Short mmCIF file of C-alpha atoms and ligand atoms in Angstrom, two decimals:
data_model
loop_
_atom_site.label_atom_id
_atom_site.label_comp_id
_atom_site.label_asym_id
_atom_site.label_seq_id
_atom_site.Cartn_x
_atom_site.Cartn_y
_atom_site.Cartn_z
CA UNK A 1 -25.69 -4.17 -6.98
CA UNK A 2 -22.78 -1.57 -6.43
CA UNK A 3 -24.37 1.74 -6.93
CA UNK A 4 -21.13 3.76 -6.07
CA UNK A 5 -19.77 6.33 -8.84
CA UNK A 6 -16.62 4.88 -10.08
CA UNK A 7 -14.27 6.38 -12.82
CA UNK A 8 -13.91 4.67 -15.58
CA UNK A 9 -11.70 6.49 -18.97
CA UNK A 10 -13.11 9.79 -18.52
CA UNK A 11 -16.92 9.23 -16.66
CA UNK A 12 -18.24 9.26 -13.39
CA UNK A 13 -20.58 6.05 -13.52
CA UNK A 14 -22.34 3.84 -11.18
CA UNK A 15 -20.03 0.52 -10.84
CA UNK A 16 -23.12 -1.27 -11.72
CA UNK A 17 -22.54 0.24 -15.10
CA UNK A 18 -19.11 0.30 -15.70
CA UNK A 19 -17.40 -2.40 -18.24
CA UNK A 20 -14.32 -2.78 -19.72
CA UNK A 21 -13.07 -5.04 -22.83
CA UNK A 22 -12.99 -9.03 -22.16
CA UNK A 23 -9.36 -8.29 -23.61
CA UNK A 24 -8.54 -5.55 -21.68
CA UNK A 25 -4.79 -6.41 -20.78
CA UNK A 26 -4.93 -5.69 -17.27
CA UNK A 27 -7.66 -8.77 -16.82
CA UNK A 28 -5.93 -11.53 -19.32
CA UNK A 29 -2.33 -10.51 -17.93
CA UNK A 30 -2.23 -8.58 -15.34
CA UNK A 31 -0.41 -5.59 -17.71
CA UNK A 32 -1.18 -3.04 -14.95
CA UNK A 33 -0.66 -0.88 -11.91
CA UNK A 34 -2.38 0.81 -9.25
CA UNK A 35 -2.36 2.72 -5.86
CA UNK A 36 -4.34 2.69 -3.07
CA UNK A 37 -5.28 6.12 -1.60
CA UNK A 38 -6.65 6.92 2.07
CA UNK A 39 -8.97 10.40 1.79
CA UNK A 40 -9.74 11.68 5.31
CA UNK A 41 -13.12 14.21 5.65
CA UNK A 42 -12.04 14.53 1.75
CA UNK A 43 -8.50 15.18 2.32
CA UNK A 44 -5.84 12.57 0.05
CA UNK A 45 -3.59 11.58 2.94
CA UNK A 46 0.03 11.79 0.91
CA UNK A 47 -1.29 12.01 -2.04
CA UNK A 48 1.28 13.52 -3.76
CA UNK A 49 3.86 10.23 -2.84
CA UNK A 50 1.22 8.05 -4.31
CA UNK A 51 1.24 9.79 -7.30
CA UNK A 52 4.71 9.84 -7.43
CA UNK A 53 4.88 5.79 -6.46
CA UNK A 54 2.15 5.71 -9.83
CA UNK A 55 4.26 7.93 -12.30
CA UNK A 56 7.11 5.57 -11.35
CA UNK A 57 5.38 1.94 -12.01
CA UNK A 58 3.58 3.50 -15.31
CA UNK A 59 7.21 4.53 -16.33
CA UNK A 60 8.66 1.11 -15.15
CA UNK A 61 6.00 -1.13 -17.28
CA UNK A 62 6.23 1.73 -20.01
CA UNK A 63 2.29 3.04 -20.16
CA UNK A 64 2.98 6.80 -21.27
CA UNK A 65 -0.34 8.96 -19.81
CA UNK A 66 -1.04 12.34 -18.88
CA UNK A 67 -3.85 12.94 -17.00
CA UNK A 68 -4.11 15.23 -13.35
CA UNK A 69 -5.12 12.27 -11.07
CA UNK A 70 -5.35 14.47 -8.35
CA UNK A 71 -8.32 16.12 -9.97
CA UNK A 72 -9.93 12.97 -10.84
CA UNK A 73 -9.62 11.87 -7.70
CA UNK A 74 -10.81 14.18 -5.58
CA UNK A 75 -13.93 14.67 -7.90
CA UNK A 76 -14.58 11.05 -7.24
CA UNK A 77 -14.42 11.41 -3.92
CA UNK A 78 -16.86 14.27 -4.00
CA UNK A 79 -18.88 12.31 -6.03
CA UNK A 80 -19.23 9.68 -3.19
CA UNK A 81 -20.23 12.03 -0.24
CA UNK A 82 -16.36 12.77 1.12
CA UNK A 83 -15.37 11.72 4.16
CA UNK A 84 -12.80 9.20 4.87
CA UNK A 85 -12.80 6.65 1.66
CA UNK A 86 -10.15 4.61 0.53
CA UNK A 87 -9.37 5.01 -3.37
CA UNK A 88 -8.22 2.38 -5.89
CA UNK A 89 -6.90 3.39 -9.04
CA UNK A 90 -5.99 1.05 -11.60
CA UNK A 91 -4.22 1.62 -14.97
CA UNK A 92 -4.01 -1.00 -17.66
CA UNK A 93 -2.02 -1.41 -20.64
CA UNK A 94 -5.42 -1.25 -22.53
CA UNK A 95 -6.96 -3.50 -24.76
CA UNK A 96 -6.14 -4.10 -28.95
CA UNK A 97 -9.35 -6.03 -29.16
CA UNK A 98 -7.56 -9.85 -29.32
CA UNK A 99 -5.87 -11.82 -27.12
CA UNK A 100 -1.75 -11.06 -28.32
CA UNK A 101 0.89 -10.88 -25.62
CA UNK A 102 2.68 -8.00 -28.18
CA UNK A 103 1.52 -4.84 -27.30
CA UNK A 104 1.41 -1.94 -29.34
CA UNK A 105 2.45 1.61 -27.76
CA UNK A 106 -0.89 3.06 -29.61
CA UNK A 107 -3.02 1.20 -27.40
CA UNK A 108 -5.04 3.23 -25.23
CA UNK A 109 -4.57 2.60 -21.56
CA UNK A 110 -7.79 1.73 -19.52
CA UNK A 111 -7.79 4.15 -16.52
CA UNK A 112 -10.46 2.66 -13.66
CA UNK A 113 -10.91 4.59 -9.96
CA UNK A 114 -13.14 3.52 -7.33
CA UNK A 115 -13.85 4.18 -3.60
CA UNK A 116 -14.97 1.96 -0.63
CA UNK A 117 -15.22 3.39 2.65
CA UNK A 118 -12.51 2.96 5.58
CA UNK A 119 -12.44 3.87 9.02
CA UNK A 120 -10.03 6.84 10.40
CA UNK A 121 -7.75 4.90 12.51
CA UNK A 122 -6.05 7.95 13.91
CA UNK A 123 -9.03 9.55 15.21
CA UNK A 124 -9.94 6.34 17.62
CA UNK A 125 -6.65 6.24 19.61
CA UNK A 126 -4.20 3.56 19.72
CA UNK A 127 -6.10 1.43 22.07
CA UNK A 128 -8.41 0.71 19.29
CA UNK A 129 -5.81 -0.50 17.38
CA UNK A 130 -5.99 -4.78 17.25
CA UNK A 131 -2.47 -6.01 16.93
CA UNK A 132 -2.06 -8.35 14.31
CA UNK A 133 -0.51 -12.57 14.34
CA UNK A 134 1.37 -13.24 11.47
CA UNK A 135 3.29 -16.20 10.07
CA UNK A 136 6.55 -16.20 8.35
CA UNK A 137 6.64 -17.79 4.76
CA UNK A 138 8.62 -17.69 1.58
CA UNK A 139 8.45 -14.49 -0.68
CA UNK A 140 7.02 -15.94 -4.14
CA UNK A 141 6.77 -13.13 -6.06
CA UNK A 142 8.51 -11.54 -8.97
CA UNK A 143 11.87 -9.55 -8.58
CA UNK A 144 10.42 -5.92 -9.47
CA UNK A 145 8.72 -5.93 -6.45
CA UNK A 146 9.09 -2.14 -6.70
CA UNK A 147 6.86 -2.03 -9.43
CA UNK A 148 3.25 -1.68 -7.36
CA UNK A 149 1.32 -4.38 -10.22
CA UNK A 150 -1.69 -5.69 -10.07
CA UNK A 151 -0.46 -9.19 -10.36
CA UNK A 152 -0.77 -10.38 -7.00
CA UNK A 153 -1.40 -14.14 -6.97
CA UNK A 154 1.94 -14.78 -4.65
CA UNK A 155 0.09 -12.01 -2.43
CA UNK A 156 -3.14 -13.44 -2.37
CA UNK A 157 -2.07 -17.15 -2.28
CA UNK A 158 0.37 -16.66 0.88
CA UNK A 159 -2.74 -13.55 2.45
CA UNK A 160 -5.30 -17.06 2.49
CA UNK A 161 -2.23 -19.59 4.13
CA UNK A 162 -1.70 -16.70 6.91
CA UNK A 163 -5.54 -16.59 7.40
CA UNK A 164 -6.25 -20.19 7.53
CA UNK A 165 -3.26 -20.74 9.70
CA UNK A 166 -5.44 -17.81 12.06
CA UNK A 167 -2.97 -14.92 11.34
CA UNK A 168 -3.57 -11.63 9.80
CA UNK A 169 -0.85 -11.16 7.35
CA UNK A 170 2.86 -13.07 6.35
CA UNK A 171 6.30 -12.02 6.29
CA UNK A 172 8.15 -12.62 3.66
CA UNK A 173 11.31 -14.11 3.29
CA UNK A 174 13.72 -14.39 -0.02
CA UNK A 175 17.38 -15.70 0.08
CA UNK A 176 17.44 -15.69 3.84
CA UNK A 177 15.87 -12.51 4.43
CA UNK A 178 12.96 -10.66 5.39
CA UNK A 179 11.32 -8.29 2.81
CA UNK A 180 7.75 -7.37 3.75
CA UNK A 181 4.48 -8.15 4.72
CA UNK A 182 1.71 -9.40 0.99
CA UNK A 183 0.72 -5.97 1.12
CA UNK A 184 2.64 -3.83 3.99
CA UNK A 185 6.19 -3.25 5.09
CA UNK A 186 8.13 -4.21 7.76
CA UNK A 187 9.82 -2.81 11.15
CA UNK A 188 11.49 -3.79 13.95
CA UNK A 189 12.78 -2.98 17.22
CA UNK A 190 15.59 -3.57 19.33
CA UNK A 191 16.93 -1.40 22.44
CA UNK A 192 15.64 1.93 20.66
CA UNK A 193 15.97 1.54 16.94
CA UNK A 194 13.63 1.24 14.29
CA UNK A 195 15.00 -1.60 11.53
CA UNK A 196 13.56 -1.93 8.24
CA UNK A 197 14.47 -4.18 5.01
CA UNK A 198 16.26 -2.02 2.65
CA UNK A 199 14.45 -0.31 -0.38
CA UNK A 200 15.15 -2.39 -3.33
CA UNK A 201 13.77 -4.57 -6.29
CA UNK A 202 12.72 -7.06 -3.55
CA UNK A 203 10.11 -4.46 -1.87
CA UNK A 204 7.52 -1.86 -2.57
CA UNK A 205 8.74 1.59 -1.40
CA UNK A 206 5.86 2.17 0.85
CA UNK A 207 4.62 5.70 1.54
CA UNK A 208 3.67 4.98 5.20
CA UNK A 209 7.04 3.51 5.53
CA UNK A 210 8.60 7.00 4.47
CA UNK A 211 6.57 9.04 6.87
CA UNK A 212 7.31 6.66 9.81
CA UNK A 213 10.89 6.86 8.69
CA UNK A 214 10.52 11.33 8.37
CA UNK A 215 8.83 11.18 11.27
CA UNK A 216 11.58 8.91 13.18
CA UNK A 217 13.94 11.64 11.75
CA UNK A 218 11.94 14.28 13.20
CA UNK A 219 11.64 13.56 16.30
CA UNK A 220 15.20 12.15 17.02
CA UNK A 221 14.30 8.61 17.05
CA UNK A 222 16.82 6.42 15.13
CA UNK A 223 16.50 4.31 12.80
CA UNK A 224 18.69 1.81 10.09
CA UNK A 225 17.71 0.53 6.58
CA UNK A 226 19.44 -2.55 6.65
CA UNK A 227 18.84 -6.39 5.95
CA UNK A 228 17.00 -8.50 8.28
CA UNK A 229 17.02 -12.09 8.94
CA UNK A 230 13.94 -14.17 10.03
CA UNK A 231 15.73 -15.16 12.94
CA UNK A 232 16.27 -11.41 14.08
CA UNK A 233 12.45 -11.38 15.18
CA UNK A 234 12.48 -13.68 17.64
CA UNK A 235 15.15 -11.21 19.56
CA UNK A 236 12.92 -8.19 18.73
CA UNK A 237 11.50 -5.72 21.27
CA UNK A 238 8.44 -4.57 18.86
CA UNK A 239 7.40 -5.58 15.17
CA UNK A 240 5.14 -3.41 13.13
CA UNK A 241 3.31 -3.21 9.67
CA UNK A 242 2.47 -0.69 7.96
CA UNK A 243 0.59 0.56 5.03
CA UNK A 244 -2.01 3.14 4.06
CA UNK A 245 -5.40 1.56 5.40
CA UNK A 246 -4.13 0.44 8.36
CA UNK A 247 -0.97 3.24 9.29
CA UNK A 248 1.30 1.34 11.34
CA UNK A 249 0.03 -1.50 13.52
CA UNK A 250 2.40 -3.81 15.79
CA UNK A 251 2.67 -7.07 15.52
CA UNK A 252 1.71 -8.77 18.93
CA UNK A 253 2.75 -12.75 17.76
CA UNK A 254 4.70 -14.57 14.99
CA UNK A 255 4.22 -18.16 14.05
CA UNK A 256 2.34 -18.63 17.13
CA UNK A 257 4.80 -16.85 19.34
CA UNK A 258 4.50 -13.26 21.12
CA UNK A 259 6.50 -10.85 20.56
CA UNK A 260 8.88 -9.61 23.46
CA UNK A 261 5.93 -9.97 26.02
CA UNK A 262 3.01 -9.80 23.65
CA UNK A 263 2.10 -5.92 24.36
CA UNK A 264 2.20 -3.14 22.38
CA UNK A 265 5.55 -1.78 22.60
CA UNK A 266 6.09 2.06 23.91
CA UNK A 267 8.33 3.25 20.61
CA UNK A 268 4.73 2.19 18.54
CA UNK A 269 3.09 4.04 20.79
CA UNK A 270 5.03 6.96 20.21
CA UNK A 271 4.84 6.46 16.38
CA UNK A 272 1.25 6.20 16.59
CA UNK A 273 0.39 9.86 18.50
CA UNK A 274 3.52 11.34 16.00
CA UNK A 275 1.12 9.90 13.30
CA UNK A 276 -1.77 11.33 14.89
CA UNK A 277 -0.61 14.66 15.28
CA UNK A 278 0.67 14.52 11.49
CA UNK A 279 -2.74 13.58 10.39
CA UNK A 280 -4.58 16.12 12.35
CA UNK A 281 -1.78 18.75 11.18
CA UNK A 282 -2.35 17.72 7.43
CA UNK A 283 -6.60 18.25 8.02
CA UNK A 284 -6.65 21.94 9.80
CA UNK A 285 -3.56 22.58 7.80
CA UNK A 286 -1.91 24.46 11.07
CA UNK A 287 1.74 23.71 11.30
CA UNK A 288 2.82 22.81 14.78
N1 PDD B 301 -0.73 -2.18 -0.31
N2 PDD B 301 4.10 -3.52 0.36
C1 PDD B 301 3.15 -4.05 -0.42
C2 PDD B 301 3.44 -5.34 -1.14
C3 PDD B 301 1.91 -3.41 -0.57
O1 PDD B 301 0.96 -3.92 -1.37
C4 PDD B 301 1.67 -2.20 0.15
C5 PDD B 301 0.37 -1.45 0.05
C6 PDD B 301 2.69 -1.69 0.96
C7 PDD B 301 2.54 -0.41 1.73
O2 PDD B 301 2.53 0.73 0.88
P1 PDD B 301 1.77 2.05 1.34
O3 PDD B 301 2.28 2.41 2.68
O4 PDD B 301 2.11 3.06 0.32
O5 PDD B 301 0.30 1.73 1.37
C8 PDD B 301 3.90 -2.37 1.04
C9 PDD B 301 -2.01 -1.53 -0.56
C10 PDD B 301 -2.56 -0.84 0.64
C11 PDD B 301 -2.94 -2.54 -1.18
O6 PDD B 301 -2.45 -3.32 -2.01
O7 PDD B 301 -4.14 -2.51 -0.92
#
């Protein structure tokens, strides 16, 4: 049995003892959103874009709430000894006590939060880091992409064809180009330059992909938003993935092939100390 304290509308609670409503609308539809939060020693790691990524879906599916996540949050993560946690918050449409796919703007929405514990990948060094085998595949999903839902059944579906073909993760691909990963964005590079899909519809706006994209800035390292084909990866010097559990990892081989010679590529290593020394900024708080 979980004995974790989990949020659930307004109480800290052992999961064990949390329930919802069989006709909650986030479990019969899917009729919500979430985020998923890194806390190092404590610490939200950009928690402020998450929360800005959340305010945007709940505005995009219409749930009106006002609540200060930050502080529910961060007592949550007190509440489960601190340290480096990941945090999943969830926010459903609610429940009217039926099955209807109407819903009423009275309802009140079901607000769940819960931690699990995750490893600082910063703090090992970049040799730690496993490169990951992915395979390329169609993008099933929904057009509002954008929208970070909890309907994921194109994610999962295409996640379990990637792992039984032996890869880690899949890159999608709709109308002839490449959007992201089931549940990370997408980079390459050629002779210098960082590429990455477009933000759009067709992808989540990923917060690690902004800071690798400020930090690019920062540092003088250029970079293009622009489309991709599949067939642009094969010419690629370095891929990478990125998202908030696992920061930005490079992709070593794709549909069975390496990548350029099948090494971490130098430019990743460089992102990966600039992420490093953001991190370790963003814990002691000093500013160089
Ligand atoms: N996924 N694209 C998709 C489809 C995602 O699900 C995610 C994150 C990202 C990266 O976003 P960020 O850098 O803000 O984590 C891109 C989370 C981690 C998840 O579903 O568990």
């Amino acid at each position: 049995m979980n004995k974790d304290i989990v949020y659930l509308n307004g109480e800290y609670l052992p999961a064990d003892r949390a329930q919802i409503s069989v006709f909650d609308r986030g479990f019969l539809f899917a009729d919500s959103v979430y985020e998923v939060i890194p806390y190092y020693q404590g610490v939200g790691f950009r928690l402020q874009q998450h929360l800005d990524r959340l305010a945007y879906s709940l505005r995009a599916i219409r749930i009106e709430t006002e609540y200060d996540w930050a502080a529910i949050l961060d007592e949550l993560v007190s509440r489960n000894g601190g340290g480096n946690l990941s945090v999943y918050l969830q926010i459903s449409r609610g429940s009217a006590g039926y099955r209807t796919h109407a819903y009423d703007d009275r309802m009140q929405p079901t607000v769940f939060a819960c931690c699990s514990p995750i490893r600082d990948i910063y703090a090992d060094g970049p040799e730690q880091v496993q490169g990951f085998k992915v395979i390329v595949t169609a993008d099933l999903r929904w057009h509002r992409c954008d929208i970070k839902s909890t309907g994921l059944l194109p994610n999962i579906l295409v996640l379990q064809q990637a792992r039984e073909a032996g890869a880690d993760e899949a890159l999608l691909v709709r109308d002839g180009l490449l959007s992201e990963g089931t549940s990370c964005n997408l980079f390459l590079v050629r002779q210098g330059v960082i590429y990455t899909p477009k933000r759009s519809s067709e992808i989540l706006g990923g917060t690690t992909r902004e800071l690798i994209l400020e930090l690019a800035a920062e540092n003088g390292i250029p970079y293009q938003e622009v489309d991709l084909r599949p067939d642009e990866l094969a010419g690629a010097d370095e891929v990478w993935i990125s998202s908030s559990t696992r920061g930005v990892v490079p992709v070593l081989e794709i549909d069975g092939c390496p990548v350029a010679d099948g090494a971490r590529g130098p430019l990743w290593q460089r992102m990966f100390t600039l992420f490093t020394r953001f991190q370790h900024r963003l814990m002691t708080g000093e500013s160089s």
